Tab-separated table of C-alpha atoms and ligand atoms in Angstrom:
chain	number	residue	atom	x	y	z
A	58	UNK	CA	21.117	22.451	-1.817
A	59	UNK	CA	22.671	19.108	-2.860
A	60	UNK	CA	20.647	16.768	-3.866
A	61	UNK	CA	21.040	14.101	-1.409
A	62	UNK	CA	19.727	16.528	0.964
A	63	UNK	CA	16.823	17.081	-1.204
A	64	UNK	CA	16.037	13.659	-1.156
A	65	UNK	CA	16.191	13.214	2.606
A	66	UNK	CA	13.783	16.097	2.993
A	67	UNK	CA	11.334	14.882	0.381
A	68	UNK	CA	10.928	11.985	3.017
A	69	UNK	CA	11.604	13.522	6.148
A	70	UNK	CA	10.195	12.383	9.566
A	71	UNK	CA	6.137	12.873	9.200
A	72	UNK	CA	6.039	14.021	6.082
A	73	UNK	CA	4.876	13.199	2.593
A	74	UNK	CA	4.805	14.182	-1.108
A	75	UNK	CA	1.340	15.898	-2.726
A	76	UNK	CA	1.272	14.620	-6.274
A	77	UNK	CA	-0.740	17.599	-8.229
A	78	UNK	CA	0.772	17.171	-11.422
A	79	UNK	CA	-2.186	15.589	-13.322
A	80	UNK	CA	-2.112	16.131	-17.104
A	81	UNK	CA	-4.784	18.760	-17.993
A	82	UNK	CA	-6.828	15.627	-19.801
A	83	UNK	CA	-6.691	13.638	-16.164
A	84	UNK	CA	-7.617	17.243	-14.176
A	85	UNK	CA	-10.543	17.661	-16.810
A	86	UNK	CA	-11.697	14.123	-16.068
A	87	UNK	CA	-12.011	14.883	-12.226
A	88	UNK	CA	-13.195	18.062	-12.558
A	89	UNK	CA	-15.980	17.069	-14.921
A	90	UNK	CA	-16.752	14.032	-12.476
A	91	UNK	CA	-17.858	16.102	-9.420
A	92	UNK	CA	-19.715	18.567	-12.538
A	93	UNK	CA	-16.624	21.467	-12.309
A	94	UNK	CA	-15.686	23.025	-15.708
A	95	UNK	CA	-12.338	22.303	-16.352
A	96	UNK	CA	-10.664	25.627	-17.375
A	97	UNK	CA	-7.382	27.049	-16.590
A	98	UNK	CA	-8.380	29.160	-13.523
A	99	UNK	CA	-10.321	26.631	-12.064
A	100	UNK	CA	-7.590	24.189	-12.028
A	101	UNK	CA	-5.669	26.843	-10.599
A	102	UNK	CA	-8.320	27.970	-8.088
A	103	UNK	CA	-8.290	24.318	-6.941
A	104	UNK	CA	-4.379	23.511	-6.970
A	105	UNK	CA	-3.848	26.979	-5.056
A	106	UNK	CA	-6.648	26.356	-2.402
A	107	UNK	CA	-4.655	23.164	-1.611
A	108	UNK	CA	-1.072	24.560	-1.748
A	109	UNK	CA	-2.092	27.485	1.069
A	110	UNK	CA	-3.736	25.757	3.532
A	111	UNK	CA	-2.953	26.974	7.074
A	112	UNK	CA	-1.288	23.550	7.687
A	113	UNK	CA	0.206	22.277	4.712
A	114	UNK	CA	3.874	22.668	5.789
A	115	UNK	CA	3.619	20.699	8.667
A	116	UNK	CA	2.597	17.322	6.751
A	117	UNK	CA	3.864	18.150	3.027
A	118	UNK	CA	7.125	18.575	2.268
A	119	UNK	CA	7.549	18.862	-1.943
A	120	UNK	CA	4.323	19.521	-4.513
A	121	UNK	CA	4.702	18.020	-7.957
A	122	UNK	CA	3.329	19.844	-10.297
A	123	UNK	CA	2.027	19.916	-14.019
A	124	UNK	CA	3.762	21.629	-16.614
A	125	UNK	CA	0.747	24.652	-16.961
A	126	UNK	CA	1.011	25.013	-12.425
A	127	UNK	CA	4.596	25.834	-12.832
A	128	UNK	CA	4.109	28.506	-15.083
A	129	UNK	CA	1.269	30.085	-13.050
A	130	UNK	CA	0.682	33.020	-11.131
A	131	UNK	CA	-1.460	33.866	-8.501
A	132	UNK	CA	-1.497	37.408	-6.747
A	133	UNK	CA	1.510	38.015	-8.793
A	134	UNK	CA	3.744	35.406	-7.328
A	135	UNK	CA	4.712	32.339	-9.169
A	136	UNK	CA	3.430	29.033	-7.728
A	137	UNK	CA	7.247	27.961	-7.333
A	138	UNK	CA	7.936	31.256	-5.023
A	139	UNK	CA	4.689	30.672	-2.885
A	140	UNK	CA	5.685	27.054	-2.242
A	141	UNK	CA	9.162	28.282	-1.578
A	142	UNK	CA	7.790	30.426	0.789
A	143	UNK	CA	6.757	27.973	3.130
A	144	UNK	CA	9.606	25.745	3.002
A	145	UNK	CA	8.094	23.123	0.610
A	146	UNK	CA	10.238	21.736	-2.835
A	147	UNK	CA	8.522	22.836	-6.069
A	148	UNK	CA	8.618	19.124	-8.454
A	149	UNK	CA	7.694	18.791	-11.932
A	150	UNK	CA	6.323	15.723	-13.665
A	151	UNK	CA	8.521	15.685	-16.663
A	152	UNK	CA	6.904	12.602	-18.901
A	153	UNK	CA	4.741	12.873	-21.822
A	154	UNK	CA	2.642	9.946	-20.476
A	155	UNK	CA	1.941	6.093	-21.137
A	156	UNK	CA	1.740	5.741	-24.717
A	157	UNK	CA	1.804	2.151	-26.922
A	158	UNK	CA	4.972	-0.377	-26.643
A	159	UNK	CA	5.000	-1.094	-30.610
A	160	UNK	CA	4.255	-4.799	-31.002
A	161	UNK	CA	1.896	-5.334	-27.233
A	162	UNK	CA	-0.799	-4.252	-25.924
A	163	UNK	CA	1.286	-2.501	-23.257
A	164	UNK	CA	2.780	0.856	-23.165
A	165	UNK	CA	6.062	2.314	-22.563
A	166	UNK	CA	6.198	6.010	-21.284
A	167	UNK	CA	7.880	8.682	-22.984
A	168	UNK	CA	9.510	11.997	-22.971
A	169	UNK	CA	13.082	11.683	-23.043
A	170	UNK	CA	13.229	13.527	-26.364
A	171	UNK	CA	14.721	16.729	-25.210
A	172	UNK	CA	14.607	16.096	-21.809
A	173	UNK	CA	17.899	18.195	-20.927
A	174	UNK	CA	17.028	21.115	-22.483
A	175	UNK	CA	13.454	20.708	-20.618
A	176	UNK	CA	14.926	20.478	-17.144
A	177	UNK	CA	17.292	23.760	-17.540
A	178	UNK	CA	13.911	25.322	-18.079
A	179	UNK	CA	12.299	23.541	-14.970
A	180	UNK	CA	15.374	24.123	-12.963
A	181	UNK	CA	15.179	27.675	-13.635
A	182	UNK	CA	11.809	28.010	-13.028
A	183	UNK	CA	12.298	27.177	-9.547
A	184	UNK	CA	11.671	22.650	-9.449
A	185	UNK	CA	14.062	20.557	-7.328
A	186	UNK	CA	12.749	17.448	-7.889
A	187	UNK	CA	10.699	15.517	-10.871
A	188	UNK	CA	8.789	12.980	-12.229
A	189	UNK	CA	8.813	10.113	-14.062
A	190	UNK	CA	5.925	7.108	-14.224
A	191	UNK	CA	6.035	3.772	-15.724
A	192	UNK	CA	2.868	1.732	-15.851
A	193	UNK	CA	2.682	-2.106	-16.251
A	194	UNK	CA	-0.950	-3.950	-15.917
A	195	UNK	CA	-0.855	-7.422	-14.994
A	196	UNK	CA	-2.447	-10.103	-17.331
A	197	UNK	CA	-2.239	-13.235	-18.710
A	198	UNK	CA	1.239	-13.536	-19.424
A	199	UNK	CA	1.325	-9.641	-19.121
A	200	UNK	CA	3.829	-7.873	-17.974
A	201	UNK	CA	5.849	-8.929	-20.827
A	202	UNK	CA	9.858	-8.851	-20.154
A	203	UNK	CA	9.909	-6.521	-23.087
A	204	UNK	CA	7.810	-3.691	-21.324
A	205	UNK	CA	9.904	-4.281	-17.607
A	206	UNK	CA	13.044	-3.880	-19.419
A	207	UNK	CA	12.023	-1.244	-21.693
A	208	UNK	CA	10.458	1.155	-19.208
A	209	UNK	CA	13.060	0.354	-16.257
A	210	UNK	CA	15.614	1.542	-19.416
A	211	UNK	CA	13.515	4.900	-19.762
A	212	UNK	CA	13.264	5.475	-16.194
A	213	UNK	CA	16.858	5.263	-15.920
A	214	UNK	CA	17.811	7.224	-18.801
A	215	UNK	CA	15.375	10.226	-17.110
A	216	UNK	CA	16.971	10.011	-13.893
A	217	UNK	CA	20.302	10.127	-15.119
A	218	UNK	CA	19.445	13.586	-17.115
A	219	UNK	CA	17.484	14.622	-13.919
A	220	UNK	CA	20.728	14.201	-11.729
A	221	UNK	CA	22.931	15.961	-14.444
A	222	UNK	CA	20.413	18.704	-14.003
A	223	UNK	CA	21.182	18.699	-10.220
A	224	UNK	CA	17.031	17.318	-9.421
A	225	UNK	CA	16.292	14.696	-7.691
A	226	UNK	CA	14.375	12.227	-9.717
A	227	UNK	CA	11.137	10.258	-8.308
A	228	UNK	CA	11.130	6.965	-9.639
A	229	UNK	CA	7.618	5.662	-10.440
A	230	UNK	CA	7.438	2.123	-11.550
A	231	UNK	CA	3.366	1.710	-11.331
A	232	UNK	CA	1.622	-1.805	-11.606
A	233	UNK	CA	-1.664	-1.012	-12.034
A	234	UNK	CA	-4.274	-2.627	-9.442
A	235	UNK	CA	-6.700	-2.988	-12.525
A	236	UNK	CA	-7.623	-6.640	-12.817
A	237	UNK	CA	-8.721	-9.728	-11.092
A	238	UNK	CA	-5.010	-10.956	-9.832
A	239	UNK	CA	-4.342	-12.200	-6.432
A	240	UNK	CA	-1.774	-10.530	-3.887
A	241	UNK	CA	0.984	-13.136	-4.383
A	242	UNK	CA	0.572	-11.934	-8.336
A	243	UNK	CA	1.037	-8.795	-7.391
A	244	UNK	CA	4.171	-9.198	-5.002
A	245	UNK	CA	5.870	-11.199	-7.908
A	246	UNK	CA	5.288	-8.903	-10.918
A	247	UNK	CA	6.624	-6.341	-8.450
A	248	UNK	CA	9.285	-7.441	-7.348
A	249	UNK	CA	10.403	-8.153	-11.448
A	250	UNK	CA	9.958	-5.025	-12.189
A	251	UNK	CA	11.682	-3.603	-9.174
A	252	UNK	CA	14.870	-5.548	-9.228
A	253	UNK	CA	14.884	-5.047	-13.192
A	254	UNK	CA	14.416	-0.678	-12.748
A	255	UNK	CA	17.250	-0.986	-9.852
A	256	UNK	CA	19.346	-3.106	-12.178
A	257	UNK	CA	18.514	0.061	-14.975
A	258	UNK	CA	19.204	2.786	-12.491
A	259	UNK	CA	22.420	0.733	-11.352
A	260	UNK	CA	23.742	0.669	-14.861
A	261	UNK	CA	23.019	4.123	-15.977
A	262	UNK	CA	24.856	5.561	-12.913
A	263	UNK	CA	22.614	6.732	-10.684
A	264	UNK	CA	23.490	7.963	-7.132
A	265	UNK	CA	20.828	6.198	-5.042
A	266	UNK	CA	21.263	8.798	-2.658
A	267	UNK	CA	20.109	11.263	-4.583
A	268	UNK	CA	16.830	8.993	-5.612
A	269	UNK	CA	12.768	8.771	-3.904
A	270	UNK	CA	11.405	5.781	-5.020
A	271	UNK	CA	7.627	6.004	-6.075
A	272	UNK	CA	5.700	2.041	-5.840
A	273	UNK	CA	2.765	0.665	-5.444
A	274	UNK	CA	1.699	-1.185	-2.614
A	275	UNK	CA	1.474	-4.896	-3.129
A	276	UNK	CA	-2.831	-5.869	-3.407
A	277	UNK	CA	-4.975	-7.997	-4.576
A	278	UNK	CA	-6.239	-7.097	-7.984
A	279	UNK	CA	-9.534	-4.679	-7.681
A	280	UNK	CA	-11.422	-6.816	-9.779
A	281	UNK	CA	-10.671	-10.198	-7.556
A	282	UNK	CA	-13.245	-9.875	-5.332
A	283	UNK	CA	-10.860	-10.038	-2.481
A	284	UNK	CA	-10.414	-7.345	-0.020
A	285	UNK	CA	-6.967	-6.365	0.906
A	286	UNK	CA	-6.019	-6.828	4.605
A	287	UNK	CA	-3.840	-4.300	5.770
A	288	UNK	CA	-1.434	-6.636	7.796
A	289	UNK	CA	-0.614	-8.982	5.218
A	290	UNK	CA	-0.603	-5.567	2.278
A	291	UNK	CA	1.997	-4.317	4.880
A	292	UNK	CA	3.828	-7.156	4.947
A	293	UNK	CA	4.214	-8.553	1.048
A	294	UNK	CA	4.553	-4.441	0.553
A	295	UNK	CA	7.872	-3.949	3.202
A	296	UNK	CA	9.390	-7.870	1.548
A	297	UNK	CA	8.853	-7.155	-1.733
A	298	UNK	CA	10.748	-2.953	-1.287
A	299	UNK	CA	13.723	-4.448	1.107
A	300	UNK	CA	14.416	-7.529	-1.102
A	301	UNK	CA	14.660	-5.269	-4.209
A	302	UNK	CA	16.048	-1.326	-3.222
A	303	UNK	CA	19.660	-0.475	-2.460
A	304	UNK	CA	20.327	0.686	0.701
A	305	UNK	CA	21.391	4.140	-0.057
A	306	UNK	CA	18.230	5.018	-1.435
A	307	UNK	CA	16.815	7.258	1.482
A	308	UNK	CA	12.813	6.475	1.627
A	309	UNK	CA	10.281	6.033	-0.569
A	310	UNK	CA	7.282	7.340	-1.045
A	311	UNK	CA	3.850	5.343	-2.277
A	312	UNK	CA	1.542	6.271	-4.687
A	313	UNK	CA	-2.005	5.624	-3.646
A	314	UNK	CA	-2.775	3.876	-7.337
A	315	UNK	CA	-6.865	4.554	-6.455
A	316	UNK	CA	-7.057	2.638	-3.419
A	317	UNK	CA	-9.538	5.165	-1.300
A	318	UNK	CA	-8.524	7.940	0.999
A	319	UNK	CA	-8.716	5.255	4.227
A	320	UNK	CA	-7.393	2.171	2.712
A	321	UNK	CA	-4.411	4.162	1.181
A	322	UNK	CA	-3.972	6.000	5.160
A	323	UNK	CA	-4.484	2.435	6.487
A	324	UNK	CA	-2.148	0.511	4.859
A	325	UNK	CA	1.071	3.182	5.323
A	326	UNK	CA	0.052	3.090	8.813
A	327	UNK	CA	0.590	-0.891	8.839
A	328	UNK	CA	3.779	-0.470	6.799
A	329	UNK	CA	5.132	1.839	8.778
A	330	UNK	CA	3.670	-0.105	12.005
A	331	UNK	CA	5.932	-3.320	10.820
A	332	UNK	CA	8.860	-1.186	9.727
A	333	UNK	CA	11.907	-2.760	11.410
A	334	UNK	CA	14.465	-1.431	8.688
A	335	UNK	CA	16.129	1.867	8.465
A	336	UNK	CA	14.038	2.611	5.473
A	337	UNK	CA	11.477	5.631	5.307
A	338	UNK	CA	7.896	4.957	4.064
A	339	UNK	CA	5.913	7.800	3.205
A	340	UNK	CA	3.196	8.793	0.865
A	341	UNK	CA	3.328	10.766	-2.836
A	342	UNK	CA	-0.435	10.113	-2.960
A	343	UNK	CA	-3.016	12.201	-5.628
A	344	UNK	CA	-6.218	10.752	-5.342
A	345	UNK	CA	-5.773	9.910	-1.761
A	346	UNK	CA	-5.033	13.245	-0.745
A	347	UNK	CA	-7.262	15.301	-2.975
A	348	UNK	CA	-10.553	13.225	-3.265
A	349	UNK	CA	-12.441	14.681	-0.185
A	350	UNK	CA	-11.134	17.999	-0.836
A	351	UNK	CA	-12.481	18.131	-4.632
A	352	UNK	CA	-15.808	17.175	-3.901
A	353	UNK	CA	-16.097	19.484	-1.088
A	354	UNK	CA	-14.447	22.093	-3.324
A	355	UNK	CA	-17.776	21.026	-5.976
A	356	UNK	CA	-20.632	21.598	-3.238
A	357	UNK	CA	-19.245	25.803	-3.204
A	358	UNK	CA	-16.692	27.189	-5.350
A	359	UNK	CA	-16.246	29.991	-3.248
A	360	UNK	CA	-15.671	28.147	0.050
A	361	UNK	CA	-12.001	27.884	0.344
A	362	UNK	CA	-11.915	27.879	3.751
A	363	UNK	CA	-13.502	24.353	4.144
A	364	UNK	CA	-12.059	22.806	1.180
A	365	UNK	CA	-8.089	23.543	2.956
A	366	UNK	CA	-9.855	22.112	6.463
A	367	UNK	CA	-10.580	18.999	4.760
A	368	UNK	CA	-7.354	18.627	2.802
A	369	UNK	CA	-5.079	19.617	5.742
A	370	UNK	CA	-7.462	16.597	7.504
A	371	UNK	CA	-6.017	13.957	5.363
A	372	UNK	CA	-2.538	15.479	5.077
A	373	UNK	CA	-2.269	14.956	8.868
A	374	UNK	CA	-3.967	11.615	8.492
A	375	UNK	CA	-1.102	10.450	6.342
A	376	UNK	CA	1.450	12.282	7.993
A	377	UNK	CA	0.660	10.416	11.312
A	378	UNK	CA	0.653	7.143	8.985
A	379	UNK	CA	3.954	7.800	8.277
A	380	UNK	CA	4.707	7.506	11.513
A	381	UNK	CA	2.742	4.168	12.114
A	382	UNK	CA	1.175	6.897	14.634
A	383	UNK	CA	-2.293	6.858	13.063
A	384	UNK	CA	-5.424	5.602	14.910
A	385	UNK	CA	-8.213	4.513	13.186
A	386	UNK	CA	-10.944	6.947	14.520
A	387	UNK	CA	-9.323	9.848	14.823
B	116	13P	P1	-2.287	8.502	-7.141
B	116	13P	O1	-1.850	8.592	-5.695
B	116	13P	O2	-3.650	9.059	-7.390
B	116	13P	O3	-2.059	7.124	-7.708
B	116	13P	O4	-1.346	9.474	-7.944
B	116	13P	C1	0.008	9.432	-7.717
B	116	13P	C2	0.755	9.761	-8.944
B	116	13P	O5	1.586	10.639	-8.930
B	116	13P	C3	0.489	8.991	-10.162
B	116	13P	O6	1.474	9.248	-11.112
């Protein structure tokens, strides 16, 4: 499959990314916060519980996963073949994490070392599409240009390798909602770093086509005080994308950035509510997908059953967001 078409699919009509691909230091952290050891079978227990549920296929279209998922079996089968199975892309997050911009209190995210040689492996092992996340926390005077140029630069550099490995690259340019910020803070450090990763992606070559885009929504800072109203989130979120993404770039897909399970259903539904353009808005959430899920998982480790009712709940919560179909109490 080309990947243009890969990319389409990724956001096709009603559908949505799962983002599973936590490091195993993240996993261990939510694990241990609903009192779950964090070993290598539970993660898979979990991860697999999620990935079979009788509905999944109807509201998910690609899984990323973590290096250690992608190498898994269960039952004998590889994680890649069962996903395969039911029509839904295998992805792989590919960087090595947020580590420290020399000189700032910021970080840049790395990984590219040996990149190429990495995604042969990943391409072999069955993954059509990938990761990559940047992550930029607003402060006094913070994002500095240095960090937007220097991540957009590494994001850019990845997806050109990704392409040349025939994947299609998500594109995560994160700023965080950590801090006391207003909304109109938010929409402007956004929109910098936006315009400066398309400006990147533009000069290293990239087909667009052949891109998902992974943002945040644009919201008041979670430390402000201020609660976000989904209208105006909807509408700073859907100026801030158009202004800023090529046309060719076939949807995008939000992260939920630890806004909760409702907000994060909520405020898709909006976007996708005051969607006029031909863009595709769609979810690539984590935490919004998996929260319910994991603590239900917590209460009985044997109860699979339940924990795939709740997750295919929210899946089909944010599939009908993605629509603009969702209704509050449903
Ligand atoms: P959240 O939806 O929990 O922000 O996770 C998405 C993700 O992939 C972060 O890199």
């Amino acid at each position: 499959m080309k990947i243009n078409d890969i990319a389409k699919s990724l956001v096709s009509k009603g559908k949505g990314i799962l983002a599973a691909d936590e490091s195993t230091g993240t996993m261990t952290k939510r694990l241990n916060a609903v009192n779950v050891e964090s070993n290598e079978k539970n993660r898979l227990t979990f991860r697999h519980a999620l990935f079979t549920s009788k509905d999944i296929n109807k509201y998910i279209s690609g899984i990323i996963l973590f290096d250690e998922t992608i190498r898994q079996k269960k039952n004998e089968e590889t994680i890649c073949e069962i996903l395969n199975k039911q029509n839904i892309f295998p992805g792989i997050k590919v960087d090595k994490g947020a580590k420290k911009l020399a000189g700032s209190k910021e970080t840049i995210t790395e990984g590219l070392d040996g990149l190429r040689e990495r995604m042969e492996e990943y391409f072999n092992l069955g993954a059509k599409f990938a990761k990559w996340r940047a992550v930029y926390k607003i402060g006094d005077e913070l994002p500095s240009q240095n960090c937007i140029v220097a991540n957009a630069h590494a994001l850019a550099r990845y997806a050109a390798i990704v392409q040349e490995a025939n994947m299609v690259p998500i594109v995560e340019p994160e700023v965080l909602m950590d801090g006391d910020h207003n909304i109109h803070k938010c929409y402007d450090v956004t929109s910098n770093v936006l315009e400066e990763t398309v400006n990147q992606l533009q000069i290293a070559g990239i087909n667009f086509s052949g891109v998902v885009l992974k943002p945040n929504m644009i919201l008041n800072g979670s430390s402000s005080g201020v609660k976000n109203e989904s209208k105006q989130v909807a509408e700073l979120t859907l100026k801030c994308i158009q202004n800023n993404l090529p046309p060719e770039v076939p949807g995008v897909a939000f992260l939920s950035g630890g806004q909760s399970e409702f907000e994060a259903t909520k405020n898709l539904n909006q976007i996708n509510k005051q969607n006029k353009s031909s863009f595709i808005f769609t979810f690539s959430y984590g935490r919004a997908l998996q929260q319910s899920a994991l603590k239900t998982w917590a209460k009985d480790l044997n109860d699979i059953e339940t924990v795939q009712t709740v997750f295919d709940e929210r899946s089909k919560m944010n599939s009908l967001a993605s629509k603009g179909d969702w209704i509050e109490d449903l």
